[in-house]
Amino acid sequence: MNIPSPSASADRTLPAVTVIGDINIDMVMGPLAQWPAVGTEAILPRSEMRPGGSAGNVALALKALGARVDLFTSVGNDSMGLWLREQFDDCTATIDLCEAATSITVAVLDPSSERTFLTTVGHLDQQEWAPLARAIAPSARPGAIALLTGVFLLPRLRRRYMEILHSLRGLGYVIALDTGWPPEGWTPSVVAEVQSWLGLVDHLLLNEVEVTSLAGTNNLDDAMRLLAQRLPPSATLVTKLGPRGAAGMGPEGSGHYVPAARSDIFDTVGAGDAFNAGYLSARNGGLGLMDALKAGCETATEIIARFPRNLASASLKQGVSIGETAWPTGV
Ligand SMILES: Nc1ncnc2c1ncn2[C@@H]1O[C@H](COP(=O)(O)OP(=O)(O)OP(=O)(O)O)[C@@H](O)[C@H]1O
Ligand SMILES: [Mg+2]
């Protein structure tokens, strides 16, 4: 099912960021300091039901930034799926309908800003590549970015990832990849599988544990150098470091942006996706590594400080300023 509608406030002089991956319903609640005993109930002070999933988070954050987004994803054929689909009415979106219940994530927030996720498989393991592939047009401009995200939640796409990477490159896209965390852990076969994709990736966007696990060393500097060598020479590796910001390594050199500390952060769900939106919209607009790291961090902190998040009606343009910071270096 195709639902084309233009992003209302988007800058139409820039190419859209294409986002391919998972959306689902997020039920976020907390804080919960201690898990209840089996068979009992805990009453929590705050909650929000909202559109989520890694592709959904990125798409809504891009829209809130005033960037153009082209989303390719799916929902389940139930009332939750209908509600979820409506949340993307203001994005340009191709949303396939799967004969399954819509996937739901319950995210329970810990007072420490850690989160525990409980996710139903739902429609995610039914999502096929073919209906999305049919809808993806050649890149409108050389260098427009396509982000692949949530691969480990999408087994039918995962099996065809090499083909997907090749076909997107053939259509003229620059590829960004955020794998997220593999539910089976970084086993040797998962590491080999992901490493086999890296030669086709232009922006690899992972968090610290993902980078060290994929590289097979606990030293972050070493891990980044090892992974950077597996990417094409023109590619950039970004490591997201939670409150310590983000580090990047690529043809422009290396850098590390540390955002100002904030005490008002309650809900860090989707922090990495919000970072991706800021980083990719900066890159799509032609900005360099340092400005893109800064845009990623500022977008992430701006978004995770919001509760309820209510991104569908947010405008974050003012929150992100580019190009006025001296860059600390070193991870
Ligand atoms: N507690 C925090 N305080 C301030 N900024 C944060 C915090 N957590 C995350 N961020 C911002 O969000 C960005 C991405 O977060 P993080 O490094 O946790 O990515 P991630 O592990 O991929 O997240 P996710 O689990 O959502 O996928 C960071 O680079 C930082 O800018
Ligand atoms: Mg992440």
Short mmCIF file of C-alpha atoms and ligand atoms in Angstrom, two decimals:
data_model
loop_
_atom_site.label_atom_id
_atom_site.label_comp_id
_atom_site.label_asym_id
_atom_site.label_seq_id
_atom_site.Cartn_x
_atom_site.Cartn_y
_atom_site.Cartn_z
CA MET A 1 0.00 0.00 0.00
CA ASN A 2 1.53 3.33 -1.04
CA ILE A 3 0.81 6.49 0.87
CA PRO A 4 2.52 9.34 -0.93
CA SER A 5 2.15 12.78 0.60
CA PRO A 6 4.78 15.51 0.61
CA SER A 7 6.59 16.51 3.81
CA ALA A 8 4.92 19.85 4.42
CA SER A 9 7.74 22.04 5.68
CA ALA A 10 10.68 20.26 4.02
CA ASP A 11 13.49 22.09 2.21
CA ARG A 12 12.74 21.02 -1.37
CA THR A 13 16.12 22.11 -2.70
CA LEU A 14 17.80 19.16 -0.91
CA PRO A 15 17.32 15.50 -1.82
CA ALA A 16 15.16 13.41 0.52
CA VAL A 17 16.84 10.98 2.90
CA THR A 18 15.55 7.52 1.99
CA VAL A 19 14.89 5.39 5.10
CA ILE A 20 14.34 1.63 4.79
CA GLY A 21 13.54 -0.47 7.85
CA ASP A 22 11.19 -1.21 10.74
CA ILE A 23 8.37 0.75 12.34
CA ASN A 24 6.32 -0.42 15.31
CA ILE A 25 4.29 0.84 18.24
CA ASP A 26 6.26 1.95 21.29
CA MET A 27 4.63 1.90 24.73
CA VAL A 28 7.15 3.79 26.85
CA MET A 29 6.64 3.90 30.63
CA GLY A 30 8.57 4.57 33.79
CA PRO A 31 10.54 5.11 35.82
CA LEU A 32 10.67 1.67 37.40
CA ALA A 33 13.38 1.31 40.06
CA GLN A 34 12.68 -2.32 40.89
CA TRP A 35 10.99 -5.00 38.79
CA PRO A 36 7.78 -6.36 40.38
CA ALA A 37 7.69 -9.94 41.62
CA VAL A 38 6.05 -12.42 39.24
CA GLY A 39 2.25 -12.24 39.55
CA THR A 40 2.17 -8.70 41.00
CA GLU A 41 1.61 -5.23 39.50
CA ALA A 42 3.66 -2.02 39.53
CA ILE A 43 2.00 1.38 39.03
CA LEU A 44 4.23 3.82 37.10
CA PRO A 45 3.87 7.60 36.95
CA ARG A 46 4.43 8.34 33.23
CA SER A 47 3.71 6.71 29.88
CA GLU A 48 3.42 7.47 26.17
CA MET A 49 2.16 5.40 23.25
CA ARG A 50 3.93 6.54 20.11
CA PRO A 51 5.22 5.49 16.70
CA GLY A 52 8.62 3.82 17.04
CA GLY A 53 10.98 1.35 15.43
CA SER A 54 14.35 2.47 14.17
CA ALA A 55 13.15 3.60 10.72
CA GLY A 56 10.10 5.27 12.23
CA ASN A 57 12.18 7.20 14.76
CA VAL A 58 14.57 8.41 12.05
CA ALA A 59 11.76 9.41 9.67
CA LEU A 60 9.87 11.44 12.28
CA ALA A 61 13.06 13.09 13.51
CA LEU A 62 14.00 14.06 9.93
CA LYS A 63 10.55 15.52 9.40
CA ALA A 64 10.78 17.47 12.66
CA LEU A 65 14.12 18.87 11.45
CA GLY A 66 12.44 20.11 8.29
CA ALA A 67 14.31 17.58 6.11
CA ARG A 68 12.66 15.62 3.32
CA VAL A 69 12.22 11.92 4.01
CA ASP A 70 11.19 8.96 1.87
CA LEU A 71 10.22 6.05 4.17
CA PHE A 72 9.92 2.40 3.04
CA THR A 73 8.47 0.08 5.66
CA SER A 74 5.44 -2.02 6.69
CA VAL A 75 2.74 -2.40 9.36
CA GLY A 76 0.50 -5.28 10.44
CA ASN A 77 -3.09 -5.60 9.22
CA ASP A 78 -4.85 -4.63 12.48
CA SER A 79 -6.13 -1.51 14.26
CA MET A 80 -2.66 -0.79 15.68
CA GLY A 81 -1.26 -0.94 12.15
CA LEU A 82 -3.86 1.56 10.93
CA TRP A 83 -3.02 3.92 13.79
CA LEU A 84 0.70 3.51 13.19
CA ARG A 85 0.37 4.20 9.48
CA GLU A 86 -1.49 7.44 10.18
CA GLN A 87 1.41 8.73 12.25
CA PHE A 88 3.46 8.95 9.04
CA ASP A 89 0.80 10.80 7.02
CA ASP A 90 3.01 13.89 6.79
CA CYS A 91 6.03 11.94 5.49
CA THR A 92 6.40 10.57 1.99
CA ALA A 93 6.02 6.88 2.81
CA THR A 94 5.55 3.48 1.19
CA ILE A 95 3.99 1.33 3.90
CA ASP A 96 3.39 -2.30 2.99
CA LEU A 97 0.60 -4.17 4.78
CA CYS A 98 1.61 -7.53 6.29
CA GLU A 99 -0.89 -10.23 7.30
CA ALA A 100 0.17 -10.26 10.93
CA ALA A 101 -0.34 -8.34 14.16
CA THR A 102 1.58 -5.07 14.37
CA SER A 103 4.77 -5.36 16.41
CA ILE A 104 4.66 -3.64 19.81
CA THR A 105 7.59 -2.68 22.03
CA VAL A 106 7.09 -2.01 25.72
CA ALA A 107 10.02 0.12 26.88
CA VAL A 108 10.40 0.33 30.65
CA LEU A 109 12.59 3.23 31.78
CA ASP A 110 15.00 2.79 34.66
CA PRO A 111 15.83 5.86 36.81
CA SER A 112 19.46 5.54 35.59
CA SER A 113 18.33 6.23 31.97
CA GLU A 114 18.84 2.54 31.08
CA ARG A 115 15.86 0.94 29.36
CA THR A 116 14.43 -2.59 29.16
CA PHE A 117 12.61 -3.54 25.95
CA LEU A 118 9.96 -6.22 25.46
CA THR A 119 9.11 -6.58 21.75
CA THR A 120 6.59 -8.79 19.94
CA VAL A 121 7.72 -10.14 16.56
CA GLY A 122 4.38 -9.11 15.01
CA HIS A 123 4.58 -8.01 11.38
CA LEU A 124 8.35 -7.50 11.36
CA ASP A 125 9.28 -11.04 10.36
CA GLN A 126 6.72 -10.87 7.52
CA GLN A 127 8.20 -7.78 5.87
CA GLU A 128 9.38 -8.67 2.35
CA TRP A 129 11.87 -6.76 0.21
CA ALA A 130 9.96 -7.04 -3.12
CA PRO A 131 7.10 -4.56 -2.38
CA LEU A 132 9.57 -2.02 -1.06
CA ALA A 133 12.03 -2.58 -3.92
CA ARG A 134 9.28 -1.95 -6.48
CA ALA A 135 8.58 1.44 -4.93
CA ILE A 136 12.16 2.73 -4.60
CA ALA A 137 12.99 5.02 -7.52
CA PRO A 138 16.52 5.78 -8.71
CA SER A 139 18.20 8.46 -6.63
CA ALA A 140 16.98 11.92 -7.67
CA ARG A 141 20.48 13.31 -7.27
CA PRO A 142 23.88 11.56 -7.15
CA GLY A 143 24.93 11.23 -3.53
CA ALA A 144 21.44 11.17 -1.99
CA ILE A 145 21.52 8.97 1.10
CA ALA A 146 19.58 5.76 1.72
CA LEU A 147 19.64 4.53 5.35
CA LEU A 148 19.19 0.82 6.03
CA THR A 149 18.20 0.25 9.64
CA GLY A 150 16.80 -2.46 11.94
CA VAL A 151 18.16 -5.38 9.91
CA PHE A 152 18.12 -7.88 12.78
CA LEU A 153 14.38 -7.37 13.29
CA LEU A 154 13.65 -7.99 9.60
CA PRO A 155 14.74 -11.56 8.77
CA ARG A 156 13.35 -11.55 5.22
CA LEU A 157 15.35 -8.42 4.38
CA ARG A 158 18.39 -9.66 6.29
CA ARG A 159 18.67 -12.75 4.06
CA ARG A 160 18.86 -10.47 0.99
CA TYR A 161 21.00 -7.66 2.40
CA MET A 162 23.89 -8.03 -0.08
CA GLU A 163 21.45 -7.85 -2.96
CA ILE A 164 19.68 -4.87 -1.33
CA LEU A 165 22.97 -3.01 -0.85
CA HIS A 166 24.01 -3.66 -4.46
CA SER A 167 20.66 -2.62 -5.86
CA LEU A 168 20.52 0.64 -3.86
CA ARG A 169 24.03 1.53 -4.99
CA GLY A 170 22.98 0.68 -8.55
CA LEU A 171 20.10 3.15 -8.17
CA GLY A 172 22.63 5.87 -7.31
CA TYR A 173 22.29 6.03 -3.52
CA VAL A 174 25.01 6.57 -0.96
CA ILE A 175 24.39 3.92 1.72
CA ALA A 176 24.13 4.52 5.46
CA LEU A 177 23.82 1.47 7.73
CA ASP A 178 22.76 1.20 11.39
CA THR A 179 22.46 -2.49 12.23
CA GLY A 180 21.33 -2.12 15.83
CA TRP A 181 21.94 -4.96 18.26
CA PRO A 182 21.60 -8.59 17.08
CA PRO A 183 19.20 -10.45 19.44
CA GLU A 184 21.46 -13.54 19.20
CA GLY A 185 24.50 -11.42 20.22
CA TRP A 186 27.64 -10.75 18.16
CA THR A 187 28.38 -14.40 17.45
CA PRO A 188 31.22 -15.19 14.99
CA SER A 189 28.65 -15.82 12.26
CA VAL A 190 26.85 -12.48 12.89
CA VAL A 191 30.22 -10.68 12.85
CA ALA A 192 31.15 -12.36 9.53
CA GLU A 193 27.73 -11.56 8.07
CA VAL A 194 27.91 -7.85 8.97
CA GLN A 195 31.55 -7.56 7.92
CA SER A 196 30.57 -8.92 4.49
CA TRP A 197 28.31 -5.85 4.02
CA LEU A 198 30.87 -3.22 4.97
CA GLY A 199 32.54 -2.83 1.57
CA LEU A 200 29.22 -1.46 0.27
CA VAL A 201 28.56 1.02 3.11
CA ASP A 202 29.36 4.76 2.96
CA HIS A 203 28.25 5.80 6.48
CA LEU A 204 28.39 3.14 9.20
CA LEU A 205 26.48 4.41 12.26
CA LEU A 206 26.93 2.17 15.32
CA ASN A 207 27.18 2.58 19.08
CA GLU A 208 30.30 1.84 21.10
CA VAL A 209 29.52 -1.77 22.04
CA GLU A 210 28.43 -2.54 18.49
CA VAL A 211 31.72 -1.15 17.13
CA THR A 212 33.93 -3.05 19.58
CA SER A 213 31.89 -6.26 19.16
CA LEU A 214 32.01 -6.09 15.37
CA ALA A 215 35.73 -5.33 15.35
CA GLY A 216 36.55 -7.97 17.99
CA THR A 217 38.52 -5.69 20.35
CA ASN A 218 37.55 -3.73 23.46
CA ASN A 219 39.82 -0.81 22.60
CA LEU A 220 37.59 1.72 20.81
CA ASP A 221 40.42 3.47 18.92
CA ASP A 222 41.68 0.13 17.61
CA ALA A 223 38.15 -1.04 16.82
CA MET A 224 37.38 2.11 14.82
CA ARG A 225 40.62 1.80 12.84
CA LEU A 226 39.94 -1.88 12.09
CA LEU A 227 36.38 -1.25 10.92
CA ALA A 228 37.34 1.85 8.92
CA GLN A 229 39.76 -0.34 6.96
CA ARG A 230 36.88 -2.63 5.95
CA LEU A 231 34.80 0.26 4.59
CA PRO A 232 35.41 1.85 1.17
CA PRO A 233 38.17 4.53 1.33
CA SER A 234 35.57 7.29 0.85
CA ALA A 235 33.38 6.01 3.71
CA THR A 236 32.87 7.32 7.26
CA LEU A 237 32.51 5.35 10.49
CA VAL A 238 30.56 6.97 13.32
CA THR A 239 30.52 5.65 16.90
CA LYS A 240 27.68 6.88 19.11
CA LEU A 241 28.85 7.25 22.69
CA GLY A 242 25.71 8.04 24.72
CA PRO A 243 26.22 11.12 26.94
CA ARG A 244 29.84 11.31 25.65
CA GLY A 245 28.55 12.28 22.20
CA ALA A 246 29.91 10.72 19.02
CA ALA A 247 33.22 10.03 17.30
CA GLY A 248 33.84 9.83 13.57
CA MET A 249 36.60 8.55 11.32
CA GLY A 250 36.78 8.91 7.54
CA PRO A 251 38.47 10.58 4.59
CA GLU A 252 38.16 13.98 6.30
CA GLY A 253 40.10 12.67 9.34
CA SER A 254 38.85 11.90 12.85
CA GLY A 255 36.86 13.89 15.36
CA HIS A 256 34.80 13.64 18.51
CA TYR A 257 31.90 15.88 19.49
CA VAL A 258 30.80 16.02 23.14
CA PRO A 259 27.40 17.66 23.72
CA ALA A 260 26.78 19.86 26.76
CA ALA A 261 25.62 17.78 29.75
CA ARG A 262 21.86 17.92 30.42
CA SER A 263 19.99 16.98 33.55
CA ASP A 264 16.50 16.90 31.96
CA ILE A 265 16.78 13.58 30.09
CA PHE A 266 14.17 11.02 31.18
CA ASP A 267 13.60 8.85 28.11
CA THR A 268 16.59 7.86 25.92
CA VAL A 269 14.56 5.48 23.71
CA GLY A 270 15.53 6.12 20.08
CA ALA A 271 18.60 8.25 20.92
CA GLY A 272 20.67 6.51 18.26
CA ASP A 273 17.94 6.99 15.64
CA ALA A 274 17.58 10.68 16.48
CA PHE A 275 21.36 11.01 16.11
CA ASN A 276 21.14 9.33 12.69
CA ALA A 277 18.49 11.83 11.55
CA GLY A 278 20.60 14.85 12.51
CA TYR A 279 23.80 13.38 11.09
CA LEU A 280 22.22 12.26 7.80
CA SER A 281 20.31 15.46 7.16
CA ALA A 282 23.56 17.39 7.66
CA ARG A 283 25.40 15.03 5.28
CA ASN A 284 22.59 15.19 2.73
CA GLY A 285 22.95 18.95 2.86
CA GLY A 286 26.66 18.62 1.99
CA LEU A 287 28.12 19.28 5.46
CA GLY A 288 31.38 17.69 6.63
CA LEU A 289 32.09 15.16 9.38
CA MET A 290 32.39 17.59 12.28
CA ASP A 291 29.23 19.54 11.51
CA ALA A 292 27.36 16.28 10.96
CA LEU A 293 28.53 14.84 14.33
CA LYS A 294 27.40 18.02 16.03
CA ALA A 295 24.04 18.00 14.24
CA GLY A 296 23.57 14.33 15.21
CA CYS A 297 24.32 14.92 18.89
CA GLU A 298 22.23 18.08 19.13
CA THR A 299 19.28 16.45 17.42
CA ALA A 300 19.53 13.44 19.73
CA THR A 301 19.72 15.43 22.96
CA GLU A 302 16.94 17.75 21.82
CA ILE A 303 14.66 14.79 21.05
CA ILE A 304 15.39 12.60 24.07
CA ALA A 305 14.78 15.54 26.41
CA ARG A 306 11.13 15.61 25.18
CA PHE A 307 8.49 13.64 27.10
CA PRO A 308 5.94 13.02 25.83
CA ARG A 309 7.96 12.93 22.64
CA ASN A 310 5.13 13.95 20.31
CA LEU A 311 7.51 14.20 17.34
CA ALA A 312 4.79 14.11 14.70
CA SER A 313 3.89 17.73 15.50
CA ALA A 314 7.37 18.92 16.56
CA SER A 315 9.59 21.44 14.80
CA LEU A 316 13.22 21.13 15.85
CA LYS A 317 14.80 23.42 13.29
CA GLN A 318 15.75 26.01 15.87
CA GLY A 319 17.34 23.45 18.16
CA VAL A 320 20.16 22.54 15.83
CA SER A 321 22.75 25.10 14.83
CA ILE A 322 25.62 24.19 12.59
CA GLY A 323 29.23 25.26 12.37
CA GLU A 324 30.02 27.37 15.42
CA THR A 325 31.83 24.95 17.74
CA ALA A 326 35.52 24.25 18.22
CA TRP A 327 35.99 20.51 17.94
CA PRO A 328 37.63 18.54 20.68
CA THR A 329 39.50 15.57 19.21
CA GLY A 330 40.29 12.09 20.51
CA VAL A 331 37.70 9.50 21.54
N1 LIG B 1 22.07 10.26 28.52
C1 LIG B 1 22.35 11.06 27.46
N2 LIG B 1 22.60 12.38 27.63
C2 LIG B 1 22.86 13.17 26.59
N3 LIG B 1 22.90 12.75 25.31
C3 LIG B 1 22.68 11.46 25.08
C4 LIG B 1 22.39 10.54 26.13
N4 LIG B 1 22.20 9.33 25.59
C5 LIG B 1 22.37 9.49 24.26
N5 LIG B 1 22.66 10.77 23.95
C6 LIG B 1 22.86 11.32 22.59
O1 LIG B 1 22.28 10.41 21.69
C7 LIG B 1 23.27 9.92 20.78
C8 LIG B 1 23.02 8.47 20.46
O2 LIG B 1 22.87 7.74 21.65
P1 LIG B 1 23.65 6.38 21.93
O3 LIG B 1 25.11 6.63 21.85
O4 LIG B 1 23.10 5.85 23.19
O5 LIG B 1 23.22 5.51 20.65
P2 LIG B 1 22.57 4.06 20.57
O6 LIG B 1 23.20 3.18 21.60
O7 LIG B 1 22.62 3.66 19.15
O8 LIG B 1 21.10 4.40 21.00
P3 LIG B 1 19.85 3.45 20.82
O9 LIG B 1 19.97 2.44 21.91
O10 LIG B 1 18.72 4.40 20.95
O11 LIG B 1 19.96 2.82 19.46
C9 LIG B 1 24.61 10.19 21.45
O12 LIG B 1 25.62 10.33 20.47
C10 LIG B 1 24.32 11.46 22.22
O13 LIG B 1 24.46 12.58 21.36
MG MG B 2 21.60 2.14 18.07
#
